[in-house]
XYZ file of C-alpha atoms in Angstrom:
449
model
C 0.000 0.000 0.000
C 1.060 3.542 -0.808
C 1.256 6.240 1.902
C -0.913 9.540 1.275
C -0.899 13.310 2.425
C -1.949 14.216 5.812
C -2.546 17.902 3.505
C -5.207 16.840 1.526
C -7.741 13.815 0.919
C -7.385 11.058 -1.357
C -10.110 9.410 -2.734
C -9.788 5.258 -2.736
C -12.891 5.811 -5.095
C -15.495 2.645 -4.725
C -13.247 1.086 -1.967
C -14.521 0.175 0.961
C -13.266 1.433 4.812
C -13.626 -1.369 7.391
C -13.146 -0.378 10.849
C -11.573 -3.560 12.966
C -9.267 -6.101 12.376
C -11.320 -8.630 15.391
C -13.772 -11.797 13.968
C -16.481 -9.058 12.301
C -13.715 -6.833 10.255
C -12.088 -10.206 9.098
C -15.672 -11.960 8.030
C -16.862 -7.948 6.548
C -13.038 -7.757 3.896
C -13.633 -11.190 3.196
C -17.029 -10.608 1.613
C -16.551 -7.456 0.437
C -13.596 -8.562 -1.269
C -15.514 -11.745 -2.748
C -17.933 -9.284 -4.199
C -15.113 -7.195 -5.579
C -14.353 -4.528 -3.643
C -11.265 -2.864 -2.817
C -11.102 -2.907 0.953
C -9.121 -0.935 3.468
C -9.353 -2.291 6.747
C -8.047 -0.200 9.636
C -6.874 -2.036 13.174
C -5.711 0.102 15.815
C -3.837 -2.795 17.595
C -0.784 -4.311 15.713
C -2.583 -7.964 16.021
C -5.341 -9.251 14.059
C -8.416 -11.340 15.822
C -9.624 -8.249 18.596
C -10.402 -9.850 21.445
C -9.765 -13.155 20.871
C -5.780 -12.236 20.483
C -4.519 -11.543 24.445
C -1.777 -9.937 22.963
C -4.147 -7.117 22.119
C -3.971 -4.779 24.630
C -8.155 -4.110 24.362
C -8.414 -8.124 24.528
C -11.326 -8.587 27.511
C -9.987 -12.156 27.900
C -9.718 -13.381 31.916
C -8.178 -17.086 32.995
C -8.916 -20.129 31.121
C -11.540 -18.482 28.636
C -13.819 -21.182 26.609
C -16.657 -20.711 24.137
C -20.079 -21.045 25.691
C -21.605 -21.680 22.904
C -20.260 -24.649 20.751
C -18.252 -24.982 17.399
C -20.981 -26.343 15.244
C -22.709 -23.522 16.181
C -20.032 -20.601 16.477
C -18.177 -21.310 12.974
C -18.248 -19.043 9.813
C -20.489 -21.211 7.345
C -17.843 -21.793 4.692
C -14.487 -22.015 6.585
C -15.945 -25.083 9.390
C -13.719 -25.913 12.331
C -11.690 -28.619 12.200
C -13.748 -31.811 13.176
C -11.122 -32.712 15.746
C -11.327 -29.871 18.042
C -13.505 -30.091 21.241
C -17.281 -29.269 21.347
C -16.509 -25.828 22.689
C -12.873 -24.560 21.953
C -10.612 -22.502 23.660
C -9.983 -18.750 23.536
C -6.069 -19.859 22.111
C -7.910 -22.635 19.765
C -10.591 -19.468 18.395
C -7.276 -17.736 17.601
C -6.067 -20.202 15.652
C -9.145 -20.432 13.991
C -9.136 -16.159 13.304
C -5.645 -16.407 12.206
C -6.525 -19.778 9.686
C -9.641 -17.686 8.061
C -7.310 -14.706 7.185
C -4.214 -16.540 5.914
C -6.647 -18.853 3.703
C -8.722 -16.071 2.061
C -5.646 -13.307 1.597
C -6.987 -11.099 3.780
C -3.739 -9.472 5.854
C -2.546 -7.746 2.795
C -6.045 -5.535 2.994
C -5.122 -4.456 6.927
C -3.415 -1.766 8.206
C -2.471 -2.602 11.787
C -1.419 0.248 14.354
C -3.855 2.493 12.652
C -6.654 3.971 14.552
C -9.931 5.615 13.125
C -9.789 9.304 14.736
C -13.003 10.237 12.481
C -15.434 9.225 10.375
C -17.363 12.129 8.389
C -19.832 12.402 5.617
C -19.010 14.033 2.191
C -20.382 14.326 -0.811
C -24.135 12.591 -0.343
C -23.323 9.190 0.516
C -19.329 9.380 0.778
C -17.349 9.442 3.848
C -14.047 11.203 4.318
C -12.088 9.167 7.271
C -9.515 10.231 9.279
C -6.637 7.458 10.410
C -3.872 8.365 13.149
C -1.413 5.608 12.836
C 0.191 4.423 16.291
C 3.824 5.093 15.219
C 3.125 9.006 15.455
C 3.188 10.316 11.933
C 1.187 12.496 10.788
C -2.600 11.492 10.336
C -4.108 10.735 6.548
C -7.228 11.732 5.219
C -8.963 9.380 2.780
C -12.441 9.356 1.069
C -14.503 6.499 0.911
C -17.854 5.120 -0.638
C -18.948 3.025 2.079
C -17.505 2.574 5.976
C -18.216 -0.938 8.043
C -17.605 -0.169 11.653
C -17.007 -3.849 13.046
C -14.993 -2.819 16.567
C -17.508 -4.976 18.792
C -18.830 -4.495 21.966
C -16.145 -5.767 24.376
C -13.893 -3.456 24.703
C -15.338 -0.312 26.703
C -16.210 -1.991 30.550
C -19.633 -1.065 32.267
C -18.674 -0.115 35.397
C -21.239 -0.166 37.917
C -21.577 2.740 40.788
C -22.327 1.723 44.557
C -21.808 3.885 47.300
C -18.596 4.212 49.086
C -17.118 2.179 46.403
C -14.377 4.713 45.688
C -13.197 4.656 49.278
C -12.696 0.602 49.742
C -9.613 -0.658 51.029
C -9.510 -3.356 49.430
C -8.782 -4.273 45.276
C -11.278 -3.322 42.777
C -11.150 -4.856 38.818
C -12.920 -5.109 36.216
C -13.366 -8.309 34.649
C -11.156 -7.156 31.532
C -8.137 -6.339 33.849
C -8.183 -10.427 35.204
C -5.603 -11.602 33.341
C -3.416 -13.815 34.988
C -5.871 -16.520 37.850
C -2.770 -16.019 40.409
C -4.656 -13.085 41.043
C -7.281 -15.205 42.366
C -4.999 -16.941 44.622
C -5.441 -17.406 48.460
C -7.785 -14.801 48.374
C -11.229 -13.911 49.414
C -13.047 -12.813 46.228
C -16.156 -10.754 45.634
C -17.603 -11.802 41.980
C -20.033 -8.948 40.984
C -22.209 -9.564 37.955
C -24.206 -12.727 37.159
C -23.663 -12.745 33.418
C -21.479 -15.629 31.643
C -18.189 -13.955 32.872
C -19.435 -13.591 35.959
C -20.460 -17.153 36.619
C -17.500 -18.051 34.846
C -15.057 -16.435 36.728
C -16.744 -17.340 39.934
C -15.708 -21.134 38.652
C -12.234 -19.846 38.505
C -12.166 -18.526 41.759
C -13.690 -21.524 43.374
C -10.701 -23.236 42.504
C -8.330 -20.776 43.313
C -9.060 -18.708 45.864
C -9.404 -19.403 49.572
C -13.531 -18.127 49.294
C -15.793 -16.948 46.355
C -18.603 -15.025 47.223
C -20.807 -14.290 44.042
C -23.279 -11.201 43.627
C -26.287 -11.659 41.276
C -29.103 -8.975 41.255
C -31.876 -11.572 39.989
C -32.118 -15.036 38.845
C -31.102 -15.652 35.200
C -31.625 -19.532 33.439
C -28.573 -21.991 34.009
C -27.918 -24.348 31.291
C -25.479 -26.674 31.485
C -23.193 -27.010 27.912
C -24.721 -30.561 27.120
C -28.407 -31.528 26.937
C -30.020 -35.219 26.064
C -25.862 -36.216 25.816
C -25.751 -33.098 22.932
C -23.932 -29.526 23.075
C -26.960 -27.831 24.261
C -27.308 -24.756 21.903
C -27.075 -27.739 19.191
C -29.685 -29.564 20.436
C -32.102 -26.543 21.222
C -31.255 -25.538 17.449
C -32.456 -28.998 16.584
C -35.734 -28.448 18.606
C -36.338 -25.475 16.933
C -37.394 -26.857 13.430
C -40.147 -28.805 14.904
C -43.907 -27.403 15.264
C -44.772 -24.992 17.989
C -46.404 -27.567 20.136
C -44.058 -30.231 20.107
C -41.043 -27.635 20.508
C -42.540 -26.471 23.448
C -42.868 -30.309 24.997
C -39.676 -31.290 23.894
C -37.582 -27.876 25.295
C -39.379 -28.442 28.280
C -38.026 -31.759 28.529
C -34.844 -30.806 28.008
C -34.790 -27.857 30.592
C -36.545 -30.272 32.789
C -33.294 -31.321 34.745
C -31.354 -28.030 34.556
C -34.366 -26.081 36.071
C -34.870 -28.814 39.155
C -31.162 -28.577 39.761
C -31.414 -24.806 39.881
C -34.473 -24.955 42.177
C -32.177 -27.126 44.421
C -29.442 -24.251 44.153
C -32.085 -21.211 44.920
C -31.894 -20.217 42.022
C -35.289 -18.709 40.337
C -34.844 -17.622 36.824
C -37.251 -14.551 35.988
C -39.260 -14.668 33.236
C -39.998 -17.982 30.715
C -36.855 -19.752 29.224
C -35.028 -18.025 26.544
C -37.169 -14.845 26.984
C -33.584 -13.328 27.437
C -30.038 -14.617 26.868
C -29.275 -17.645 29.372
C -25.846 -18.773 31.701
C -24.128 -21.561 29.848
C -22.098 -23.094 32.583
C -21.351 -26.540 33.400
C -19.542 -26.318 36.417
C -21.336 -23.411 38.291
C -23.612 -25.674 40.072
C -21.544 -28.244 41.169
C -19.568 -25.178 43.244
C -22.514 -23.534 44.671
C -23.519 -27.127 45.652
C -20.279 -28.069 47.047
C -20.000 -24.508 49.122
C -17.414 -23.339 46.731
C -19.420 -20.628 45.647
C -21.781 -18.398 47.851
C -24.101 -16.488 46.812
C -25.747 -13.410 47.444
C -27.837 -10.703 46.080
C -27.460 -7.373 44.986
C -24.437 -5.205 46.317
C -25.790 -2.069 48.753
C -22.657 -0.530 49.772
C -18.877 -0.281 50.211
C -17.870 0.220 53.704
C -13.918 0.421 54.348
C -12.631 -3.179 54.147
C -16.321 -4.606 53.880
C -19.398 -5.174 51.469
C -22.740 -4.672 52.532
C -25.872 -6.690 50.737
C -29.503 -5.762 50.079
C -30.178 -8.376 52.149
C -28.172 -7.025 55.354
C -25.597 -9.235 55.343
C -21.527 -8.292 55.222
C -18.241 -9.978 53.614
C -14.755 -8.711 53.991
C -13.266 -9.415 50.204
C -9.651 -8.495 49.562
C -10.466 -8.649 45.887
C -13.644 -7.757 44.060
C -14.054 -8.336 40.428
C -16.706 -5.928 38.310
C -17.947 -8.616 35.808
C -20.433 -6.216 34.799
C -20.219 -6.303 30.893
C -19.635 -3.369 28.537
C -21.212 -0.873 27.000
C -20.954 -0.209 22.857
C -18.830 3.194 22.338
C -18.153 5.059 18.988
C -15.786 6.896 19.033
C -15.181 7.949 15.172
C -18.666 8.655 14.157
C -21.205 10.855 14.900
C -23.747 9.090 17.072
C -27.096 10.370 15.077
C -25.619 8.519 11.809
C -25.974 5.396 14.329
C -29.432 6.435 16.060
C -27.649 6.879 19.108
C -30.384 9.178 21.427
C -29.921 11.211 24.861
C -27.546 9.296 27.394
C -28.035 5.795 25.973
C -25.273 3.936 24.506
C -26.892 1.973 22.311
C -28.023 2.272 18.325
C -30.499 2.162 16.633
C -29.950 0.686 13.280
C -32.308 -0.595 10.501
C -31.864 -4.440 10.679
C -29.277 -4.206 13.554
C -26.824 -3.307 10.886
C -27.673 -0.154 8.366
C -27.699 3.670 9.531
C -31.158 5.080 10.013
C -29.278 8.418 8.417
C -26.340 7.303 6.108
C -26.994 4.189 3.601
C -23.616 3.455 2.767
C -23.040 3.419 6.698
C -23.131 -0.046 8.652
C -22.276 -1.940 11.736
C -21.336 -5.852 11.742
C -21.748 -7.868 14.886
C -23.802 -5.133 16.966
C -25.782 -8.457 18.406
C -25.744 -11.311 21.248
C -27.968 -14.044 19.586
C -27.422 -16.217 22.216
C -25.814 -18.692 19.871
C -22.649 -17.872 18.309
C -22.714 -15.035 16.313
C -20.173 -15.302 13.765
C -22.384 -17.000 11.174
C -25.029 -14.048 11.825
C -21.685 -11.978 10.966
C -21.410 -13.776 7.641
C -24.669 -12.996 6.278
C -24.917 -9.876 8.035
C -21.524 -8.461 5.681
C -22.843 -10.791 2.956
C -26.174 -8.464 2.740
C -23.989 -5.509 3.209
C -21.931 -6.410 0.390
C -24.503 -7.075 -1.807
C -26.028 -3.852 -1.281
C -23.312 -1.680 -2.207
C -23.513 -3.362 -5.396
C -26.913 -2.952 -6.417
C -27.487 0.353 -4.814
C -25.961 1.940 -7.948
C -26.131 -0.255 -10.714
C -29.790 -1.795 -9.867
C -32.134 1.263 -9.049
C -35.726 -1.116 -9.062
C -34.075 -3.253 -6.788
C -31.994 -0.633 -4.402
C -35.568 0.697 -3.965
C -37.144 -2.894 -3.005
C -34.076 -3.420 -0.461
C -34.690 -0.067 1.848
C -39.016 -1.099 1.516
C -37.637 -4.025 2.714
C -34.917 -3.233 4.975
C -37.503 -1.083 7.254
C -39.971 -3.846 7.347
C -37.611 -5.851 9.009
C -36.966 -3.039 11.356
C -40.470 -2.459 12.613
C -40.996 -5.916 13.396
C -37.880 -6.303 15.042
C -39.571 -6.252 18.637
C -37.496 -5.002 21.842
C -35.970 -7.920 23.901
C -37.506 -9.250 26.867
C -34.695 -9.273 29.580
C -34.444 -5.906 31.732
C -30.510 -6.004 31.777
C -28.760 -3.513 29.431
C -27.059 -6.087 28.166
C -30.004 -7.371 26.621
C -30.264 -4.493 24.834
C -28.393 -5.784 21.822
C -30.247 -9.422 22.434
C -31.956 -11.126 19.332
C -33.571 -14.239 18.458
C -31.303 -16.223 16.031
C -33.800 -17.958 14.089
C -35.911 -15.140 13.492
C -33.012 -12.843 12.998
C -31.164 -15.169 10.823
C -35.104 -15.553 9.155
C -35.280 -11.628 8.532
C -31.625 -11.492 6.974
C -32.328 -14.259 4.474
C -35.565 -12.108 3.388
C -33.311 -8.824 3.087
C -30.724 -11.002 0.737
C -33.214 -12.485 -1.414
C -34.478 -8.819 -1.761
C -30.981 -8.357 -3.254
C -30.568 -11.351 -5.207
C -33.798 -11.797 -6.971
C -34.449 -10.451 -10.277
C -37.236 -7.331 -9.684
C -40.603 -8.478 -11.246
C -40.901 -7.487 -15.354
């Protein structure tokens, strides 16, 4: 790649600006560039794979990260994991995996690592003019594009939670992102705030390691174990979910049969109806809290000195307390009413959960937690992206049947169930995977003569 002026704009012409060099950037160059488009695609770290790479300093990985959901679900439809990996791989083996998809389908030589997006800006109707500050320290470049894919996830900016007298405790304070190494677990008496999938996770990890876990959930979420009926359960739910409403119903109640008694055992009552939200996929978090290894409690009231005060009046004396209280989506190139983004809220507001309510040549991969894995969501989600950029121009009849199409989608698209802000970027995989296979056929099929 050439270098340009930091004086004056130059215009990569159709090419495309992709914003992340993590699982969402790699799956977005690879279809654009299948489609044929020139692709720029802008990492600020100097390591692809975002935050499944630890050696990215963003990288929200903590001890002995696994998938929770499995690899027959979680891989990219036409580059499968190999058959000889474990039901639900490790963080190092997803690397791998990242680092495999790049190197088969060419895609390094369209990245430009140590280069971070300052600004994102429209131009010209439907053109943006981007801004990149490269890490090194030279001087800044200004480029114009036709389209921008912002694909920087949602795991990098921590949610940190406020509770009074927090700021004066004596003891350690981390977030869940800043848990890199488990010896920091070790020998001692651990506060695990946050009752998420990192939070039960890393309550596991410090059941083993420290000398107590004490874990602090606000409300009762569903537990699933990773296998069901001797299956990895998100495959066998998928499987259930082809059948007929009625005998789904029977037959995902007989699977959740088990999990749910066990969890009645535990005191643990899940709000709301199975699935209604995103559940914990643990299966070792109940055999802790059944063996004493875990304890928990409800919702945090206050920091006091040395000590931790719960809503229900009791106390603990941590040493360490670990936030594992999620993230919150940040922008910080783009203009937040191109994205929908209203008031305080962090969140968009995007037609499809991809496309710009404002900009059409503006889009976001991977904005969603489907509750299965969501790099094959990814896929289509960039494949529909792609295709649009190529018949927005060239195919007016059909352009015009896309956006009727495209905010059809988006008013049916109801709100998720769960009260969490997490759930905030929740969707239904079937139905979402339903809607983009409607968008693409808009796209692919010839318009009516």
């Amino acid at each position: 790649m050439q270098e340009y002026s930091s004086q004056a704009a130059y215009d990569r012409g159709e090419a495309v600006c992709v914003i992340g060099a993590g699982a969402a950037g790699l799956i977005a160059v690879k279809n654009l560039r299948e489609n044929g488009f020139e692709v720029d695609c802008y990492e600020r770290d100097t390591v692809l794979g975002g935050l499944w790479n630890p050696q990215n300093q963003h990288s929200p990985l903590y001890p002995n990260t696994h998938l929770v959901t499995s690899r027959s679900q979680t891989e990219i439809p036409d580059f499968p994991m190999p058959d000889d990996w474990p039901d639900y791989p490790s963080s190092a083996q997803m690397l791998t995996y990242l680092t495999a998809y790049a190197k088969h389908f060419g895609l390094s030589e369209h990245i430009w690592y140590g280069s971070e997006i300052s600004h994102v800006e429209p131009v010209e109707g439907s053109r943006f003019e981007v801004v990149v500050k490269p890490a090194a320290g030279n001087a800044a470049r200004r480029l114009r594009y036709a389209a921008v894919i912002i694909a920087t996830g949602h795991h990098w900016s921590p949610n940190l939670p406020s509770y009074p007298g927090l700021d004066q405790f004596r003891g350690t304070v981390l977030h869940s992102s800043q848990l890199k190494d488990p010896s920091r677990l070790r020998g001692k008496h651990v506060l695990v705030i946050g009752g998420g999938n990192s939070g039960t996770d890393i309550a596991c990890e410090a059941a083993v390691n420290a000398a107590s876990c004490t874990h602090s959930v606000r409300r009762g979420s569903w537990h699933l174990p990773k296998y069901l009926g001797g299956e990895p359960g998100d495959f066998a739910l998928a499987r259930v979910g082809g059948r007929p409403k009625f005998l789904r119903r029977f037959l995902t109640d007989r699977l959740l049969k088990g999990p749910a008694s066990l969890a009645a055992r535990m005191g643990i009552v899940p709000e709301g109806k199975p699935f209604a939200e995103e559940p914990v996929r643990n299966g070792r978090y109940m055999e802790h809290v059944g063996d004493g290894s875990i304890r928990r409690r409800g919702e945090v009231a206050r920091f006091d000195g040395f000590d931790v005060a719960f809503a229900d009046g009791t106390e603990i004396r941590p040493d360490l307390v670990v936030l594992a209280t999620g993230y919150r989506p940040k922008f910080t190139s783009v203009d937040p009413k191109l994205l929908g983004i209203q008031d305080e809220s962090p969140y968009p507001n995007l037609y499809a959960r991809m496309f710009s309510p404002k900009m059409e040549t503006l889009a976001v991969a991977g904005l969603v937690e489907p509750g299965v894995g969501v790099l094959p969501i990814v896929h289509w989600q960039t494949h529909a992206i792609a295709h649009w950029l190529l018949v927005r121009k060239s195919d007016p009849e059909r352009a015009a049947n896309f956006r009727v199409q495209v905010r059809t989608e988006a008013e049916q698209d109801t709100a998720p169930a769960g009260t969490s802000p997490r759930h905030r970027l929740a969707v239904d995989a079937a139905t979402y995977l339903a809607s983009l296979g409607r968008i693409i056929d808009t796209l692919e099929q010839e318009p009516a003569k």
